[in-house]
Amino acid sequence: MIAANSLGERQQEFMAQVLDDEHPLPAGWTDRHAAGMDIYRNAYRARLVDALRDTYERTAKWAGEDAFRQAAAHHLINRPPNSWTLDDAGDGFPETLRELFTGDPEVAELGWLEWAMHRAFVAADAVPMVAEDLGKLAATFAEEDWGNMQLTFLPGTDQRLVRHDVGALWRALAGEEELAAEDRPEVISAQPMHLVVWREGVKPVFMQVSDAEGRALQMMRNGSTYGAMCAYLVESLGEEEAIAESGAMLGRWLHNGLIAAITK
Amino acid sequence: MSTIAPFSGFGLGLRRTHYQDFLESDVPVDFVEVISENYMVDGGNPLRILEEVRAKMPVILHGVSMSIGSANGLDSEYLARLEMLANRIDPLWVSDHLCWTRTSAHNSHDLLPLPYTREALDVVCSNIDHAQETLGRPMLFENPSSYMTFPEDEMTEWEFLSAMSLRTGCYLLLDVNNIYVSAHNHGFSADDYLAGIPADRVRQIHLAGHTDGDIKIDTHDALVCDGVWQLYAKARGILGDVATMIERDDGIPPLPELLTELDRARALATGPSPTDGPTDGPTERIAA
């Protein structure tokens, strides 16, 4: 039993009881105190589980309510929140899903997509460049500037390698109703591809791109030059396809509004 | 520290389900209150909507995560984000709760109770000084609902609030439902509570519903009960014309239903003060 002498010690002790049903009550506490503590414990769990369900709405629907609740409870025990914002309670939950749903790896992939969309929703505002902007900039480019070109992507842009058609899952789980058994899409184990998430105006969106495009995008997001990206594509796709694809990718990223700035 | 001028009027909490109502029509309220943390974000739709609503009416920033009673002090990142939001929105005022939510390691995201001791008062006042200096404005702090008291308590909640306000210059947000709930849960007199609050420091009143039981729980998911309405009428008699709002955070009905409930607050505020007896009992009565 910890002797609770100072306010700080009492708060550590109280928090330990909130987080753990088995934690012993302090000396001098009565059944009435225990009843009060039960309310705080229940409120803590209910609020956090509700927050996770709100963020991971589709994942909960796909995994099923009982399985999702168990995963949420597991997550709260292993990663009790420490951020000031309830929004962060879902941080790391896709990893928890990966650990728990080892036989259904699409659950963690879907969870990652929901988390990335959640983060993009409140990412910093920025105006995406359009093709005309690149056109004006390109008019000032010397030959070597193309190779040195670097891209800054919109805040909130994120990506991940997936091995299932998560886009199909996302669409199938869009309704408010529970998904009937006959409406559950077959989980297709697809060729590796990348989910890319960003925000269009105020709306988070995503697209699925090929593994090659995903890796190229990852390079550019990590600060590589366009020249280095093209070299990678030549190595993985061959020169002819790389020339066509590098331009197409840049055009696609511009067209979709992923690029915030171009520097040379 | 500057002062907060009284503001009279009737408002509602701005909740996501009513965003379109507030954007597309002239909702008959004098202000809205928002949960600060929902807008302490980098960008996106929540901030855009808040700015649009702010262009139409005054906004109050009401926080749930300052943790003013934390023995390990305030979170500097939290304060910096709140300051940015306050500077951006220019609210009527910024408020939070007399409670603690976090230790240095964990955050409960719940309004946890403080022992009402001289030591806790020192901690709370030091933290309020820090917050008010950082924000460059006085704040309001709300009396919480609580589900236990502590053997080490040295004063009542209203004595704690009075001393806190006197020492720091902060103002008070009086949640009448919370007084009602805590009076039931801890067996004190709601009338004594109202009489013990420094009336000149109260700038806002909250009204809300709760869940009944051996221990009443502040759930904000139901209509304001008759006992709380009676206590509100008494509070108005003591406090005068104070900004009043209805809080609903769960089971949120269509906006017209909340506006009807708010009309009842308006009617009680303009009517005569009730003359019936104590309002601290657990039995709900029909308002006069």
Coordinates of C-alpha atoms in Angstrom, one line a residue:
Chain A
M1 CA 0.0 0.0 0.0
I2 CA 1.4 3.4 -0.9
A3 CA 1.0 6.0 1.8
A4 CA -0.6 8.9 0.0
N5 CA 1.0 12.0 1.7
S6 CA 1.2 14.7 -1.0
L7 CA -1.3 15.7 -3.6
G8 CA 1.1 14.4 -6.3
E9 CA 1.3 11.0 -4.6
R10 CA -2.4 10.8 -4.1
Q11 CA -3.0 11.6 -7.8
Q12 CA -0.5 8.9 -8.9
E13 CA -2.4 6.5 -6.6
F14 CA -5.8 7.6 -7.9
M15 CA -4.7 7.3 -11.5
A16 CA -3.4 3.8 -10.8
Q17 CA -6.8 2.8 -9.5
V18 CA -8.6 4.3 -12.5
L19 CA -6.3 2.4 -14.9
D20 CA -6.4 -1.0 -13.0
D21 CA -9.4 -2.7 -11.5
E22 CA -7.1 -4.8 -9.4
H23 CA -5.2 -1.9 -7.8
P24 CA -5.9 -1.9 -4.0
L25 CA -7.8 1.0 -2.5
P26 CA -6.0 3.4 -0.2
A27 CA -6.2 2.8 3.6
G28 CA -9.2 4.5 5.0
W29 CA -11.4 4.2 1.9
T30 CA -14.9 2.8 2.4
D31 CA -17.3 0.9 0.2
R32 CA -18.7 4.3 -0.7
H33 CA -15.3 5.4 -2.0
A34 CA -15.1 2.1 -3.9
A35 CA -18.5 2.8 -5.5
G36 CA -17.3 6.2 -6.5
M37 CA -14.1 4.8 -8.0
D38 CA -16.1 2.3 -10.0
I39 CA -17.8 5.3 -11.7
Y40 CA -14.5 6.9 -12.6
R41 CA -13.2 3.6 -13.9
N42 CA -16.2 3.0 -16.0
A43 CA -16.2 6.5 -17.4
Y44 CA -12.6 6.2 -18.3
R45 CA -13.0 3.0 -20.2
A46 CA -16.3 4.0 -21.9
R47 CA -14.9 7.3 -23.1
L48 CA -11.7 5.8 -24.5
V49 CA -13.5 2.8 -26.2
D50 CA -16.1 5.2 -27.7
A51 CA -13.2 7.4 -29.0
L52 CA -11.6 4.5 -30.6
R53 CA -14.9 3.3 -32.1
D54 CA -15.5 6.8 -33.4
T55 CA -12.1 6.9 -35.1
Y56 CA -12.1 3.3 -36.3
E57 CA -15.7 3.0 -37.2
R58 CA -15.2 0.8 -40.3
T59 CA -12.6 -1.3 -38.6
A60 CA -15.1 -2.0 -35.7
K61 CA -17.8 -2.9 -38.2
W62 CA -15.5 -5.3 -40.0
A63 CA -13.9 -6.9 -37.0
G64 CA -17.3 -7.2 -35.1
E65 CA -18.3 -5.4 -31.9
D66 CA -17.1 -8.0 -29.4
A67 CA -13.7 -8.4 -31.1
F68 CA -13.3 -4.7 -31.5
R69 CA -14.1 -4.0 -27.8
Q70 CA -11.6 -6.6 -26.7
A71 CA -9.0 -5.0 -28.9
A72 CA -9.8 -1.6 -27.6
A73 CA -9.5 -2.7 -24.0
H74 CA -6.2 -4.5 -24.8
H75 CA -4.9 -1.3 -26.4
L76 CA -5.9 0.8 -23.4
I77 CA -4.2 -1.5 -21.0
N78 CA -1.0 -1.7 -23.0
R79 CA -1.0 1.9 -24.2
P80 CA -2.9 4.0 -21.7
P81 CA -3.3 7.5 -23.1
N82 CA -0.8 10.2 -22.1
S83 CA -1.6 13.0 -24.6
W84 CA -3.7 16.0 -23.7
T85 CA -6.0 15.3 -26.6
L86 CA -8.5 12.4 -26.8
D87 CA -7.8 12.4 -30.6
D88 CA -4.4 10.8 -29.9
A89 CA -6.0 7.8 -28.1
G90 CA -6.1 5.9 -31.4
D91 CA -2.4 6.4 -32.0
G92 CA -0.7 3.0 -32.3
F93 CA -4.1 1.1 -32.5
P94 CA -3.3 -0.3 -36.0
E95 CA -0.2 -1.9 -34.4
T96 CA -2.4 -3.4 -31.7
L97 CA -4.7 -4.7 -34.4
R98 CA -1.8 -6.2 -36.3
E99 CA -0.7 -8.0 -33.1
L100 CA -4.3 -9.3 -32.3
F101 CA -5.7 -10.1 -35.7
T102 CA -2.8 -12.2 -37.0
G103 CA -5.1 -14.4 -39.1
D104 CA -6.9 -11.4 -40.6
P105 CA -4.2 -8.9 -41.6
E106 CA -6.6 -6.8 -43.5
V107 CA -8.0 -5.5 -40.2
A108 CA -4.8 -3.7 -39.4
E109 CA -4.6 -2.3 -42.9
L110 CA -8.1 -1.0 -42.7
G111 CA -7.3 0.4 -39.2
W112 CA -4.3 2.2 -40.6
L113 CA -6.4 3.8 -43.4
E114 CA -8.9 5.1 -40.8
W115 CA -6.2 6.5 -38.6
A116 CA -4.5 8.2 -41.6
M117 CA -7.8 9.7 -42.7
H118 CA -8.4 10.9 -39.1
R119 CA -5.1 12.7 -39.0
A120 CA -5.5 14.2 -42.5
F121 CA -8.9 15.6 -41.4
V122 CA -7.3 18.1 -39.0
A123 CA -3.9 18.5 -40.7
A124 CA -2.6 22.0 -41.3
D125 CA -4.3 23.9 -44.2
A126 CA -2.3 24.3 -47.4
V127 CA -3.1 25.2 -51.0
P128 CA -2.1 22.4 -53.5
M129 CA -0.2 23.3 -56.6
V130 CA -1.9 22.8 -60.0
A131 CA -0.4 21.8 -63.3
E132 CA -0.3 25.5 -64.4
D133 CA 1.9 26.3 -61.5
L134 CA 4.4 23.6 -62.6
G135 CA 4.2 25.0 -66.1
K136 CA 5.2 28.4 -65.0
L137 CA 8.0 27.0 -62.8
A138 CA 9.2 24.7 -65.6
A139 CA 9.6 27.7 -67.9
T140 CA 12.3 28.9 -65.5
F141 CA 14.1 25.5 -65.3
A142 CA 17.5 24.8 -66.7
E143 CA 18.0 21.2 -67.8
E144 CA 19.7 20.2 -64.5
D145 CA 16.9 21.7 -62.4
W146 CA 14.6 18.8 -63.3
G147 CA 17.0 16.3 -61.7
N148 CA 17.4 18.5 -58.6
M149 CA 13.7 19.1 -58.2
Q150 CA 12.2 18.3 -54.8
L151 CA 8.5 18.2 -53.8
T152 CA 6.7 19.2 -50.6
F153 CA 3.5 17.4 -50.1
L154 CA 0.3 18.6 -48.4
P155 CA 0.3 18.3 -44.6
G156 CA -1.4 15.1 -43.5
T157 CA -0.3 13.2 -46.6
D158 CA 0.6 9.6 -45.5
Q159 CA 1.1 6.2 -47.2
R160 CA 1.5 2.6 -46.4
L161 CA 2.2 -0.7 -48.2
V162 CA -0.9 -3.0 -48.1
R163 CA -1.5 -6.5 -49.4
H164 CA -5.3 -6.5 -49.5
D165 CA -7.9 -4.5 -51.4
V166 CA -8.6 -2.1 -48.5
G167 CA -10.3 0.3 -50.9
A168 CA -13.0 -2.3 -51.6
L169 CA -13.4 -2.8 -47.8
W170 CA -13.7 0.9 -47.2
R171 CA -16.4 1.3 -49.7
A172 CA -18.4 -1.8 -48.5
L173 CA -18.3 -0.5 -44.9
A174 CA -19.5 3.0 -45.8
G175 CA -23.1 2.6 -44.6
E176 CA -24.4 3.1 -41.0
E177 CA -25.9 -0.3 -40.8
E178 CA -24.1 -3.5 -39.8
L179 CA -22.8 -5.3 -42.8
A180 CA -24.9 -8.4 -43.6
A181 CA -23.0 -11.6 -44.1
E182 CA -23.9 -11.8 -47.8
D183 CA -22.6 -8.2 -48.3
R184 CA -19.2 -8.8 -46.8
P185 CA -16.7 -8.4 -49.6
E186 CA -14.3 -11.2 -50.2
V187 CA -10.9 -10.1 -48.8
I188 CA -8.7 -10.3 -51.8
S189 CA -5.1 -10.7 -51.1
A190 CA -3.7 -8.4 -53.8
Q191 CA -0.3 -7.6 -55.2
P192 CA 1.5 -5.3 -52.9
M193 CA 0.2 -1.7 -53.4
H194 CA 0.3 1.5 -51.5
L195 CA -2.5 3.4 -49.9
V196 CA -2.0 7.1 -50.2
V197 CA -4.0 9.5 -48.0
W198 CA -4.3 13.2 -48.2
R199 CA -6.9 15.9 -47.9
E200 CA -8.8 17.6 -50.7
G201 CA -10.1 20.8 -49.3
V202 CA -11.7 19.8 -46.1
K203 CA -12.2 16.1 -47.0
P204 CA -9.7 13.4 -46.4
V205 CA -9.4 11.1 -49.4
F206 CA -7.2 8.1 -50.5
M207 CA -6.1 6.3 -53.6
Q208 CA -4.4 2.9 -54.2
V209 CA -1.3 3.1 -56.3
S210 CA 1.2 0.5 -57.6
D211 CA 4.1 -0.7 -55.5
A212 CA 6.5 1.2 -57.9
E213 CA 4.6 4.4 -57.6
G214 CA 4.3 4.0 -53.9
R215 CA 8.0 3.6 -53.5
A216 CA 8.7 6.5 -55.7
L217 CA 6.3 8.7 -53.7
Q218 CA 7.9 7.6 -50.5
M219 CA 11.3 8.6 -51.8
M220 CA 10.0 12.1 -52.8
R221 CA 8.2 12.5 -49.4
N222 CA 11.5 11.6 -47.7
G223 CA 13.3 14.4 -49.6
S224 CA 14.8 12.7 -52.6
T225 CA 15.3 14.6 -55.8
Y226 CA 13.3 13.9 -58.9
G227 CA 16.5 12.7 -60.5
A228 CA 17.0 10.1 -57.8
M229 CA 13.4 9.0 -58.1
C230 CA 13.8 8.6 -61.9
A231 CA 17.0 6.5 -61.4
Y232 CA 15.1 4.2 -59.0
L233 CA 12.3 3.8 -61.6
V234 CA 14.8 3.0 -64.3
E235 CA 16.3 0.3 -62.1
S236 CA 12.9 -1.2 -61.3
L237 CA 10.9 -0.7 -64.4
G238 CA 13.4 -0.3 -67.2
E239 CA 14.3 2.9 -69.0
E240 CA 11.4 3.1 -71.4
E241 CA 8.6 2.5 -68.9
A242 CA 10.4 4.7 -66.3
I243 CA 10.4 7.7 -68.6
A244 CA 6.7 7.4 -69.2
E245 CA 5.9 6.5 -65.6
S246 CA 7.9 9.3 -63.9
G247 CA 6.1 12.0 -65.8
A248 CA 2.7 10.3 -65.3
M249 CA 3.3 10.0 -61.6
L250 CA 4.2 13.7 -61.3
G251 CA 1.2 14.6 -63.3
R252 CA -1.1 12.4 -61.2
W253 CA 0.2 13.8 -57.9
L254 CA -0.3 17.3 -59.2
H255 CA -3.7 16.5 -60.6
N256 CA -4.8 15.0 -57.3
G257 CA -3.6 18.0 -55.3
L258 CA -0.9 16.2 -53.3
I259 CA 1.9 18.7 -53.9
A260 CA 2.2 21.9 -51.9
A261 CA 5.5 23.2 -53.2
I262 CA 8.2 22.5 -55.8
T263 CA 11.8 23.5 -55.2
K264 CA 14.8 23.2 -57.5
Chain B
M1 CA -5.0 40.7 -14.7
S2 CA -7.9 42.2 -16.7
T3 CA -11.5 41.7 -15.8
I4 CA -14.4 39.9 -17.6
A5 CA -17.4 42.1 -18.0
P6 CA -20.8 40.5 -17.3
F7 CA -22.5 39.1 -20.4
S8 CA -26.2 38.3 -20.4
G9 CA -27.9 35.9 -22.8
F10 CA -28.7 32.4 -23.5
G11 CA -26.7 29.9 -25.5
L12 CA -26.0 26.3 -26.5
G13 CA -23.1 24.1 -26.9
L14 CA -22.0 23.9 -30.5
R15 CA -22.0 20.2 -31.4
R16 CA -21.1 18.6 -34.7
T17 CA -24.6 17.3 -35.4
H18 CA -25.8 21.0 -35.4
Y19 CA -23.1 22.5 -37.6
Q20 CA -25.3 22.9 -40.6
D21 CA -28.1 24.6 -38.5
F22 CA -25.6 27.2 -37.3
L23 CA -24.0 27.7 -40.7
E24 CA -27.2 27.9 -42.7
S25 CA -29.7 29.7 -40.5
D26 CA -29.9 32.3 -37.8
V27 CA -30.2 30.2 -34.7
P28 CA -31.8 32.3 -31.9
V29 CA -29.1 32.1 -29.3
D30 CA -26.8 34.8 -27.9
F31 CA -23.6 32.8 -27.9
V32 CA -22.3 29.3 -28.4
E33 CA -19.8 27.4 -26.3
V34 CA -17.4 24.9 -27.9
I35 CA -15.2 22.2 -26.4
S36 CA -11.8 23.9 -26.9
E37 CA -9.8 20.7 -27.5
N38 CA -11.9 19.9 -30.6
Y39 CA -10.5 23.0 -32.3
M40 CA -7.0 22.9 -30.9
V41 CA -5.9 21.3 -34.2
D42 CA -3.6 22.4 -37.0
G43 CA -6.4 23.0 -39.6
G44 CA -9.2 21.5 -41.5
N45 CA -13.0 21.7 -41.3
P46 CA -13.6 22.1 -37.5
L47 CA -11.6 25.3 -37.5
R48 CA -13.2 26.6 -40.7
I49 CA -16.7 26.0 -39.2
L50 CA -15.8 27.6 -35.9
E51 CA -14.6 30.7 -37.6
E52 CA -17.8 30.9 -39.7
V53 CA -19.9 30.6 -36.6
R54 CA -17.7 33.1 -34.8
A55 CA -18.5 35.6 -37.5
K56 CA -22.1 35.3 -36.6
M57 CA -22.1 35.3 -32.8
P58 CA -19.9 35.3 -29.6
V59 CA -18.1 32.0 -28.8
I60 CA -16.9 30.7 -25.5
L61 CA -14.0 28.2 -25.3
H62 CA -14.7 25.6 -22.7
G63 CA -11.9 23.1 -22.1
V64 CA -11.9 19.7 -20.5
S65 CA -8.1 18.9 -20.5
M66 CA -6.3 21.8 -18.8
S67 CA -6.0 19.7 -15.6
I68 CA -5.8 22.7 -13.4
G69 CA -5.5 20.5 -10.3
S70 CA -2.5 18.5 -11.5
A71 CA 0.2 18.5 -8.9
N72 CA 2.8 18.2 -11.6
G73 CA 1.7 21.5 -13.2
L74 CA 0.3 22.3 -16.6
D75 CA 1.1 20.9 -20.0
S76 CA 3.0 23.7 -21.9
E77 CA 2.0 22.3 -25.3
Y78 CA -1.6 22.3 -24.3
L79 CA -1.4 25.9 -23.1
A80 CA 0.4 27.1 -26.3
R81 CA -2.3 25.5 -28.5
L82 CA -5.1 27.0 -26.3
E83 CA -3.5 30.4 -26.5
M84 CA -3.3 30.1 -30.3
L85 CA -7.0 29.2 -30.5
A86 CA -8.0 32.0 -28.2
N87 CA -6.1 34.5 -30.2
R88 CA -7.7 33.2 -33.4
I89 CA -11.3 33.1 -32.2
D90 CA -11.3 36.0 -29.7
P91 CA -13.8 34.3 -27.4
L92 CA -16.0 35.8 -24.8
W93 CA -13.9 33.9 -22.3
V94 CA -12.0 30.7 -21.8
S95 CA -13.1 28.2 -19.2
D96 CA -12.2 24.8 -17.8
H97 CA -13.1 22.7 -14.8
L98 CA -12.0 22.5 -11.2
C99 CA -10.5 19.0 -11.5
W100 CA -7.5 17.1 -12.6
T101 CA -7.2 14.8 -15.6
R102 CA -3.6 13.7 -15.8
T103 CA -0.4 12.8 -14.1
S104 CA 3.0 13.1 -15.7
A105 CA 2.6 9.7 -17.3
H106 CA -1.1 9.2 -18.1
N107 CA -4.2 11.1 -19.1
S108 CA -7.6 9.8 -17.9
H109 CA -9.6 12.2 -20.2
D110 CA -12.0 12.3 -17.3
L111 CA -12.7 15.1 -14.8
L112 CA -11.2 13.5 -11.6
P113 CA -12.0 14.9 -8.2
L114 CA -9.6 17.0 -6.0
P115 CA -9.4 16.8 -2.3
Y116 CA -10.4 20.1 -0.9
T117 CA -7.3 20.8 1.1
R118 CA -5.1 23.8 1.6
E119 CA -2.3 21.9 -0.3
A120 CA -4.7 21.4 -3.3
L121 CA -5.8 25.0 -3.1
D122 CA -2.1 26.1 -3.4
V123 CA -1.6 23.8 -6.4
V124 CA -4.7 24.9 -8.2
C125 CA -4.0 28.6 -7.6
S126 CA -0.5 28.3 -8.8
N127 CA -1.7 26.6 -11.9
I128 CA -4.4 29.1 -12.5
D129 CA -1.8 31.9 -12.2
H130 CA 0.3 30.1 -14.8
A131 CA -2.6 29.6 -17.2
Q132 CA -4.0 33.2 -16.9
E133 CA -0.5 34.7 -17.4
T134 CA 0.1 32.5 -20.5
L135 CA -3.3 33.3 -22.0
G136 CA -3.1 37.0 -21.0
R137 CA -6.7 36.9 -19.7
P138 CA -8.7 35.7 -16.7
M139 CA -10.4 32.4 -16.9
L140 CA -13.6 30.8 -15.6
F141 CA -13.5 27.5 -13.7
E142 CA -16.5 25.2 -13.4
N143 CA -17.6 23.3 -10.3
P144 CA -17.5 19.6 -11.2
S145 CA -19.9 16.8 -10.5
S146 CA -18.1 14.3 -8.3
Y147 CA -18.7 10.8 -7.1
M148 CA -16.6 10.7 -4.0
T149 CA -15.1 13.0 -1.4
F150 CA -11.9 12.5 0.5
P151 CA -11.2 11.8 4.2
E152 CA -8.6 14.5 4.1
D153 CA -11.0 17.3 2.9
E154 CA -10.5 20.5 4.9
M155 CA -13.1 22.7 3.4
T156 CA -16.3 22.5 1.3
E157 CA -16.3 22.8 -2.5
W158 CA -17.8 26.3 -2.4
E159 CA -15.2 27.4 0.2
F160 CA -12.5 26.1 -2.1
L161 CA -14.0 27.9 -5.1
S162 CA -14.4 31.1 -3.2
A163 CA -10.8 31.1 -1.9
M164 CA -9.5 30.1 -5.4
S165 CA -11.3 33.0 -7.1
L166 CA -10.2 35.5 -4.4
R167 CA -6.6 34.5 -4.7
T168 CA -6.2 34.2 -8.4
G169 CA -8.8 36.7 -9.8
C170 CA -10.4 33.9 -11.8
Y171 CA -14.1 33.8 -12.4
L172 CA -16.6 31.0 -11.9
L173 CA -18.8 29.0 -14.2
L174 CA -21.6 27.6 -12.1
D175 CA -23.0 24.3 -13.3
V176 CA -26.3 24.1 -11.5
N177 CA -26.7 20.4 -12.5
N178 CA -23.3 19.6 -11.0
I179 CA -24.4 21.3 -7.7
Y180 CA -27.6 19.2 -7.7
V181 CA -25.7 16.0 -8.5
S182 CA -23.0 16.5 -6.0
A183 CA -25.4 17.6 -3.3
H184 CA -27.2 14.3 -3.7
N185 CA -24.0 12.3 -3.9
H186 CA -22.4 13.9 -0.9
G187 CA -25.3 15.0 1.2
F188 CA -24.6 18.7 1.4
S189 CA -27.2 21.5 0.9
A190 CA -27.5 23.0 -2.6
D191 CA -28.8 26.1 -0.9
D192 CA -25.8 26.4 1.3
Y193 CA -23.6 26.0 -1.8
L194 CA -25.4 28.8 -3.7
A195 CA -25.2 31.0 -0.6
G196 CA -21.5 30.3 -0.2
I197 CA -20.5 31.2 -3.8
P198 CA -19.1 34.7 -4.4
A199 CA -22.0 35.9 -6.7
D200 CA -20.0 38.7 -8.2
R201 CA -17.4 36.2 -9.6
V202 CA -19.9 34.1 -11.5
R203 CA -20.1 34.9 -15.3
Q204 CA -21.8 31.8 -16.6
I205 CA -24.3 29.1 -15.7
H206 CA -24.5 25.6 -17.2
L207 CA -27.6 23.5 -17.2
A208 CA -27.6 19.8 -18.1
G209 CA -29.3 16.5 -17.6
H210 CA -27.9 13.6 -15.5
T211 CA -28.5 9.9 -14.8
D212 CA -30.3 9.0 -11.6
G213 CA -29.2 6.3 -9.2
D214 CA -27.8 5.8 -5.7
I215 CA -25.0 7.9 -7.1
K216 CA -26.2 10.4 -9.6
I217 CA -24.0 10.7 -12.7
D218 CA -23.4 13.8 -14.8
T219 CA -24.1 12.4 -18.2
H220 CA -25.3 15.4 -20.3
D221 CA -27.6 13.0 -22.2
A222 CA -31.0 14.0 -21.0
L223 CA -33.4 16.8 -20.4
V224 CA -32.7 19.2 -17.5
C225 CA -34.7 17.8 -14.6
D226 CA -37.2 19.8 -12.6
G227 CA -35.1 19.8 -9.5
V228 CA -32.3 21.5 -11.5
W229 CA -34.7 24.0 -13.0
Q230 CA -35.8 24.9 -9.5
L231 CA -32.2 25.3 -8.4
Y232 CA -31.5 27.4 -11.5
A233 CA -34.3 29.8 -10.6
K234 CA -32.9 30.2 -7.1
A235 CA -29.4 30.7 -8.6
R236 CA -30.7 33.5 -10.9
G237 CA -32.3 35.1 -7.9
I238 CA -28.9 35.2 -6.2
L239 CA -26.6 35.8 -9.2
G240 CA -28.8 38.0 -11.3
D241 CA -28.5 38.2 -15.1
V242 CA -25.8 35.7 -15.9
A243 CA -25.1 34.0 -19.3
T244 CA -26.8 30.7 -19.3
M245 CA -26.6 27.7 -21.5
I246 CA -27.7 24.1 -21.9
E247 CA -25.0 21.4 -22.3
R248 CA -25.9 18.3 -24.2
D249 CA -23.1 15.9 -25.2
D250 CA -24.8 12.6 -25.7
G251 CA -28.2 11.6 -27.1
I252 CA -28.2 15.0 -28.8
P253 CA -31.7 15.9 -30.1
P254 CA -32.6 18.0 -33.2
L255 CA -31.8 21.7 -32.5
P256 CA -35.4 22.8 -32.1
E257 CA -35.8 20.6 -29.1
L258 CA -32.7 22.2 -27.4
L259 CA -34.1 25.6 -28.3
T260 CA -37.4 24.8 -26.6
E261 CA -35.5 23.7 -23.5
L262 CA -33.5 26.9 -23.6
D263 CA -36.8 28.9 -23.8
R264 CA -37.6 27.4 -20.4
A265 CA -34.4 28.9 -19.0
R266 CA -35.4 32.3 -20.5
A267 CA -38.8 32.0 -19.0
L268 CA -37.4 31.1 -15.5
A269 CA -34.9 34.0 -15.8
T270 CA -37.6 36.6 -16.4
G271 CA -40.1 35.2 -14.0
P272 CA -40.3 35.7 -10.2
S273 CA -37.9 34.0 -8.0
P274 CA -39.4 30.8 -6.5
T275 CA -40.3 30.8 -2.8
D276 CA -40.5 27.1 -2.3
G277 CA -38.2 25.2 0.1
P278 CA -34.8 23.6 -0.1
T279 CA -33.8 22.1 -3.5
D280 CA -31.1 19.8 -2.3
G281 CA -33.2 16.6 -1.8
P282 CA -33.0 13.8 -4.3
T283 CA -36.8 14.1 -5.1
E284 CA -37.5 15.9 -8.3
R285 CA -40.4 18.3 -8.1
I286 CA -42.4 20.2 -10.7
A287 CA -41.2 23.7 -11.2
A288 CA -43.6 26.5 -10.2

